């Protein structure tokens, strides 16, 4: 069964700290992987998308890496800010279909 | 403005009633999706559509009906609402098949079935 797991479920860090969020998935034959941000009561915003042929993607202070062989992706956030506080979700699409499976998310709180 | 919009934002209904949630996108994306988000289950796919008049079941389709007569609209209907369908519903679209296959989400509809 194809599954996506995110650990930890919640994380609290002081402002300015660099941090890593983890995502693991079963079945390494993925098509792509996306990281999303969700603010309370809002929809999801796509942050980064990594195709299966790529190793990483960067956008500003965010860097997402992909290791298919180990079934893992990480989202690195540099110099965290209170405005980064949100839930971060990882979503995986496997080849041969159009269904995307989401992890449960990591709730991040950055303290000022 | 371009984007994906859902309506209503909030809806309260009673068990047994029919409810339709609306989704409209202005990007002409070929693919559209309906997800529900519940504590303990995360986001689960209800239905998706690859193009006008082409729809397919997702992970949790029972009790729901979709249609897509126009590319830009993808309504979700609960034929006879049940309490277990109380949830937050998200519509999403994507230009799958292009070089940018990101999913773009609406703001959601919070549905309460009493």
mmCIF file of C-alpha atoms in Angstrom:
data_model
loop_
_atom_site.group_PDB
_atom_site.id
_atom_site.type_symbol
_atom_site.label_atom_id
_atom_site.label_comp_id
_atom_site.label_asym_id
_atom_site.label_seq_id
_atom_site.Cartn_x
_atom_site.Cartn_y
_atom_site.Cartn_z
ATOM 1 C CA UNK A 1 0.000 0.000 0.000
ATOM 2 C CA UNK A 2 1.301 3.436 -0.902
ATOM 3 C CA UNK A 3 1.656 5.616 2.170
ATOM 4 C CA UNK A 4 3.192 8.951 3.131
ATOM 5 C CA UNK A 5 4.402 9.620 6.671
ATOM 6 C CA UNK A 6 5.567 12.854 8.248
ATOM 7 C CA UNK A 7 7.502 13.039 11.491
ATOM 8 C CA UNK A 8 7.325 14.909 13.798
ATOM 9 C CA UNK A 9 3.656 15.807 13.962
ATOM 10 C CA UNK A 10 4.545 19.119 15.609
ATOM 11 C CA UNK A 11 7.686 21.177 16.041
ATOM 12 C CA UNK A 12 8.460 24.349 17.993
ATOM 13 C CA UNK A 13 11.662 26.300 17.349
ATOM 14 C CA UNK A 14 13.042 29.743 18.239
ATOM 15 C CA UNK A 15 13.202 32.391 15.544
ATOM 16 C CA UNK A 16 16.337 32.280 13.422
ATOM 17 C CA UNK A 17 16.894 28.549 13.722
ATOM 18 C CA UNK A 18 17.457 26.377 10.660
ATOM 19 C CA UNK A 19 15.154 23.369 10.631
ATOM 20 C CA UNK A 20 14.365 20.211 8.707
ATOM 21 C CA UNK A 21 10.971 18.605 8.160
ATOM 22 C CA UNK A 22 10.836 14.962 7.162
ATOM 23 C CA UNK A 23 8.653 13.004 4.785
ATOM 24 C CA UNK A 24 8.899 9.277 4.085
ATOM 25 C CA UNK A 25 7.021 7.226 1.518
ATOM 26 C CA UNK A 26 6.578 3.600 0.613
ATOM 27 C CA UNK A 27 7.225 2.466 -2.954
ATOM 28 C CA UNK A 28 10.139 4.330 -4.516
ATOM 29 C CA UNK A 29 8.553 4.468 -7.999
ATOM 30 C CA UNK A 30 7.257 7.977 -7.490
ATOM 31 C CA UNK A 31 6.395 10.426 -10.260
ATOM 32 C CA UNK A 32 6.812 13.608 -8.208
ATOM 33 C CA UNK A 33 6.680 14.970 -4.683
ATOM 34 C CA UNK A 34 5.292 18.298 -3.510
ATOM 35 C CA UNK A 35 5.625 20.251 -0.323
ATOM 36 C CA UNK A 36 2.687 22.418 0.720
ATOM 37 C CA UNK A 37 2.032 24.987 3.371
ATOM 38 C CA UNK A 38 -1.367 25.289 5.065
ATOM 39 C CA UNK A 39 -2.320 28.161 7.343
ATOM 40 C CA UNK A 40 -5.190 27.669 9.829
ATOM 41 C CA UNK A 41 -8.571 27.806 8.095
ATOM 42 C CA UNK A 42 -6.974 28.203 4.689
ATOM 43 C CA UNK A 43 -6.255 26.106 1.643
ATOM 44 C CA UNK A 44 -2.930 24.578 0.694
ATOM 45 C CA UNK A 45 -0.212 26.508 -1.083
ATOM 46 C CA UNK A 46 2.347 24.602 -3.138
ATOM 47 C CA UNK A 47 5.894 25.474 -2.067
ATOM 48 C CA UNK A 48 8.109 23.177 -4.077
ATOM 49 C CA UNK A 49 7.628 20.330 -6.536
ATOM 50 C CA UNK A 50 10.375 17.781 -7.176
ATOM 51 C CA UNK A 51 10.159 15.514 -10.214
ATOM 52 C CA UNK A 52 11.363 11.929 -9.788
ATOM 53 C CA UNK A 53 14.455 12.694 -11.885
ATOM 54 C CA UNK A 54 15.500 15.573 -9.624
ATOM 55 C CA UNK A 55 17.410 15.535 -6.356
ATOM 56 C CA UNK A 56 16.379 18.901 -4.969
ATOM 57 C CA UNK A 57 14.509 22.145 -5.530
ATOM 58 C CA UNK A 58 15.106 25.550 -3.968
ATOM 59 C CA UNK A 59 12.944 28.605 -3.482
ATOM 60 C CA UNK A 60 14.237 31.433 -1.324
ATOM 61 C CA UNK A 61 14.881 30.096 2.190
ATOM 62 C CA UNK A 62 13.348 26.719 1.328
ATOM 63 C CA UNK A 63 15.173 23.688 -0.014
ATOM 64 C CA UNK A 64 13.545 20.343 -0.661
ATOM 65 C CA UNK A 65 15.544 17.201 -1.313
ATOM 66 C CA UNK A 66 14.491 13.819 -2.622
ATOM 67 C CA UNK A 67 16.094 10.414 -2.071
ATOM 68 C CA UNK A 68 13.949 7.827 -3.835
ATOM 69 C CA UNK A 69 16.118 4.879 -2.870
ATOM 70 C CA UNK A 70 15.516 5.478 0.817
ATOM 71 C CA UNK A 71 11.947 6.716 0.338
ATOM 72 C CA UNK A 72 12.619 10.092 1.927
ATOM 73 C CA UNK A 73 12.275 13.786 1.308
ATOM 74 C CA UNK A 74 13.291 16.679 3.532
ATOM 75 C CA UNK A 75 12.209 20.308 3.577
ATOM 76 C CA UNK A 76 14.930 22.591 4.894
ATOM 77 C CA UNK A 77 13.890 26.025 6.139
ATOM 78 C CA UNK A 78 16.733 28.464 6.729
ATOM 79 C CA UNK A 79 16.641 31.272 9.284
ATOM 80 C CA UNK A 80 13.088 30.541 10.399
ATOM 81 C CA UNK A 81 10.685 33.414 11.067
ATOM 82 C CA UNK A 82 7.398 33.627 13.008
ATOM 83 C CA UNK A 83 5.636 34.002 9.654
ATOM 84 C CA UNK A 84 6.782 30.483 8.786
ATOM 85 C CA UNK A 85 4.428 29.103 11.434
ATOM 86 C CA UNK A 86 1.990 26.812 9.630
ATOM 87 C CA UNK A 87 1.364 23.173 8.845
ATOM 88 C CA UNK A 88 3.634 21.710 6.180
ATOM 89 C CA UNK A 89 2.377 18.776 4.141
ATOM 90 C CA UNK A 90 4.210 16.420 1.873
ATOM 91 C CA UNK A 91 2.344 14.871 -1.064
ATOM 92 C CA UNK A 92 3.474 12.074 -3.359
ATOM 93 C CA UNK A 93 2.215 11.116 -6.794
ATOM 94 C CA UNK A 94 3.186 7.717 -8.062
ATOM 95 C CA UNK A 95 3.722 6.863 -11.709
ATOM 96 C CA UNK A 96 0.868 5.415 -13.712
ATOM 97 C CA UNK A 97 -1.869 7.392 -12.029
ATOM 98 C CA UNK A 98 -3.053 10.859 -11.161
ATOM 99 C CA UNK A 99 -3.813 10.292 -7.523
ATOM 100 C CA UNK A 100 -1.697 12.245 -5.044
ATOM 101 C CA UNK A 101 -1.417 10.941 -1.480
ATOM 102 C CA UNK A 102 -0.785 13.383 1.356
ATOM 103 C CA UNK A 103 1.035 12.971 4.615
ATOM 104 C CA UNK A 104 -0.681 14.116 7.813
ATOM 105 C CA UNK A 105 1.596 17.152 8.037
ATOM 106 C CA UNK A 106 4.004 18.728 10.507
ATOM 107 C CA UNK A 107 2.674 21.676 12.486
ATOM 108 C CA UNK A 108 5.493 24.211 12.852
ATOM 109 C CA UNK A 109 5.564 26.997 15.430
ATOM 110 C CA UNK A 110 8.366 29.553 15.261
ATOM 111 C CA UNK A 111 8.696 31.555 18.478
ATOM 112 C CA UNK A 112 9.667 35.226 18.311
ATOM 113 C CA UNK B 1 -8.564 37.595 -10.641
ATOM 114 C CA UNK B 2 -7.386 34.254 -11.921
ATOM 115 C CA UNK B 3 -7.499 31.365 -9.525
ATOM 116 C CA UNK B 4 -9.638 28.649 -8.065
ATOM 117 C CA UNK B 5 -12.689 29.558 -6.020
ATOM 118 C CA UNK B 6 -14.997 27.458 -3.884
ATOM 119 C CA UNK B 7 -18.455 28.247 -2.642
ATOM 120 C CA UNK B 8 -19.975 28.372 -0.171
ATOM 121 C CA UNK B 9 -17.216 28.972 2.379
ATOM 122 C CA UNK B 10 -19.357 27.509 5.170
ATOM 123 C CA UNK B 11 -22.424 25.283 4.983
ATOM 124 C CA UNK B 12 -24.643 23.752 7.621
ATOM 125 C CA UNK B 13 -27.170 21.149 6.567
ATOM 126 C CA UNK B 14 -29.220 18.295 7.992
ATOM 127 C CA UNK B 15 -28.851 14.586 7.455
ATOM 128 C CA UNK B 16 -30.602 13.350 4.350
ATOM 129 C CA UNK B 17 -30.460 16.637 2.459
ATOM 130 C CA UNK B 18 -28.728 17.067 -0.866
ATOM 131 C CA UNK B 19 -25.853 19.518 -0.868
ATOM 132 C CA UNK B 20 -23.758 20.806 -3.757
ATOM 133 C CA UNK B 21 -20.340 22.354 -3.311
ATOM 134 C CA UNK B 22 -19.096 24.500 -6.147
ATOM 135 C CA UNK B 23 -15.607 24.826 -7.601
ATOM 136 C CA UNK B 24 -14.538 27.164 -10.386
ATOM 137 C CA UNK B 25 -11.080 27.706 -11.878
ATOM 138 C CA UNK B 26 -9.946 30.303 -14.385
ATOM 139 C CA UNK B 27 -6.669 28.709 -15.501
ATOM 140 C CA UNK B 28 -8.187 26.192 -17.936
ATOM 141 C CA UNK B 29 -6.350 23.421 -16.094
ATOM 142 C CA UNK B 30 -7.287 20.021 -17.471
ATOM 143 C CA UNK B 31 -7.312 18.194 -14.135
ATOM 144 C CA UNK B 32 -9.525 18.952 -11.168
ATOM 145 C CA UNK B 33 -9.808 17.182 -7.825
ATOM 146 C CA UNK B 34 -11.983 17.039 -4.743
ATOM 147 C CA UNK B 35 -10.390 16.239 -1.385
ATOM 148 C CA UNK B 36 -11.774 16.072 2.123
ATOM 149 C CA UNK B 37 -9.630 16.892 5.142
ATOM 150 C CA UNK B 38 -10.360 15.300 8.505
ATOM 151 C CA UNK B 39 -8.410 15.125 11.735
ATOM 152 C CA UNK B 40 -6.680 11.786 11.930
ATOM 153 C CA UNK B 41 -7.071 11.077 8.216
ATOM 154 C CA UNK B 42 -5.384 13.999 6.524
ATOM 155 C CA UNK B 43 -6.396 14.798 2.963
ATOM 156 C CA UNK B 44 -8.202 12.069 1.042
ATOM 157 C CA UNK B 45 -9.175 12.123 -2.609
ATOM 158 C CA UNK B 46 -12.902 11.833 -3.323
ATOM 159 C CA UNK B 47 -13.079 12.219 -7.115
ATOM 160 C CA UNK B 48 -11.001 13.641 -9.884
ATOM 161 C CA UNK B 49 -11.521 14.691 -13.470
ATOM 162 C CA UNK B 50 -9.042 14.608 -16.346
ATOM 163 C CA UNK B 51 -11.141 16.785 -18.671
ATOM 164 C CA UNK B 52 -14.717 17.834 -19.332
ATOM 165 C CA UNK B 53 -17.019 14.797 -19.156
ATOM 166 C CA UNK B 54 -14.229 12.562 -17.797
ATOM 167 C CA UNK B 55 -14.357 11.741 -14.097
ATOM 168 C CA UNK B 56 -13.047 8.934 -11.914
ATOM 169 C CA UNK B 57 -13.267 7.757 -8.319
ATOM 170 C CA UNK B 58 -10.650 8.461 -5.725
ATOM 171 C CA UNK B 59 -10.093 6.902 -2.325
ATOM 172 C CA UNK B 60 -13.424 7.765 -0.661
ATOM 173 C CA UNK B 61 -16.136 8.272 -3.348
ATOM 174 C CA UNK B 62 -19.155 6.690 -1.633
ATOM 175 C CA UNK B 63 -22.037 9.110 -1.096
ATOM 176 C CA UNK B 64 -20.671 11.700 -3.518
ATOM 177 C CA UNK B 65 -21.432 12.557 -7.135
ATOM 178 C CA UNK B 66 -19.455 14.813 -9.471
ATOM 179 C CA UNK B 67 -19.963 16.253 -12.909
ATOM 180 C CA UNK B 68 -17.841 18.281 -15.260
ATOM 181 C CA UNK B 69 -19.761 19.660 -18.193
ATOM 182 C CA UNK B 70 -17.317 22.591 -18.565
ATOM 183 C CA UNK B 71 -13.570 22.634 -18.058
ATOM 184 C CA UNK B 72 -13.748 25.414 -15.478
ATOM 185 C CA UNK B 73 -16.401 23.943 -13.174
ATOM 186 C CA UNK B 74 -16.319 20.809 -11.049
ATOM 187 C CA UNK B 75 -19.248 20.635 -8.590
ATOM 188 C CA UNK B 76 -19.415 18.018 -5.846
ATOM 189 C CA UNK B 77 -22.834 16.782 -4.723
ATOM 190 C CA UNK B 78 -23.664 14.917 -1.543
ATOM 191 C CA UNK B 79 -26.793 13.069 -2.555
ATOM 192 C CA UNK B 80 -28.078 12.412 0.979
ATOM 193 C CA UNK B 81 -25.807 13.998 3.548
ATOM 194 C CA UNK B 82 -24.671 11.991 6.574
ATOM 195 C CA UNK B 83 -22.926 13.137 9.763
ATOM 196 C CA UNK B 84 -19.777 11.289 8.668
ATOM 197 C CA UNK B 85 -19.555 13.724 5.752
ATOM 198 C CA UNK B 86 -18.933 16.618 8.121
ATOM 199 C CA UNK B 87 -15.524 17.785 6.947
ATOM 200 C CA UNK B 88 -13.556 20.475 5.181
ATOM 201 C CA UNK B 89 -13.709 20.007 1.426
ATOM 202 C CA UNK B 90 -10.995 21.256 -0.883
ATOM 203 C CA UNK B 91 -11.078 21.572 -4.629
ATOM 204 C CA UNK B 92 -7.810 21.577 -6.546
ATOM 205 C CA UNK B 93 -6.682 21.896 -10.137
ATOM 206 C CA UNK B 94 -3.521 21.089 -12.047
ATOM 207 C CA UNK B 95 -2.168 21.412 -15.567
ATOM 208 C CA UNK B 96 -0.971 17.800 -15.417
ATOM 209 C CA UNK B 97 0.835 16.696 -18.503
ATOM 210 C CA UNK B 98 2.756 19.963 -18.747
ATOM 211 C CA UNK B 99 6.123 20.841 -17.232
ATOM 212 C CA UNK B 100 4.388 22.420 -14.222
ATOM 213 C CA UNK B 101 2.265 19.832 -12.496
ATOM 214 C CA UNK B 102 1.699 21.572 -9.209
ATOM 215 C CA UNK B 103 -1.646 21.235 -7.465
ATOM 216 C CA UNK B 104 -3.455 24.513 -6.817
ATOM 217 C CA UNK B 105 -6.043 24.522 -4.057
ATOM 218 C CA UNK B 106 -9.127 26.558 -3.296
ATOM 219 C CA UNK B 107 -9.788 27.977 0.171
ATOM 220 C CA UNK B 108 -12.106 25.142 1.130
ATOM 221 C CA UNK B 109 -15.714 24.638 2.191
ATOM 222 C CA UNK B 110 -16.390 23.775 5.810
ATOM 223 C CA UNK B 111 -19.452 21.516 5.848
ATOM 224 C CA UNK B 112 -21.353 20.558 8.972
ATOM 225 C CA UNK B 113 -24.057 17.900 8.769
ATOM 226 C CA UNK B 114 -26.356 17.937 11.794
#
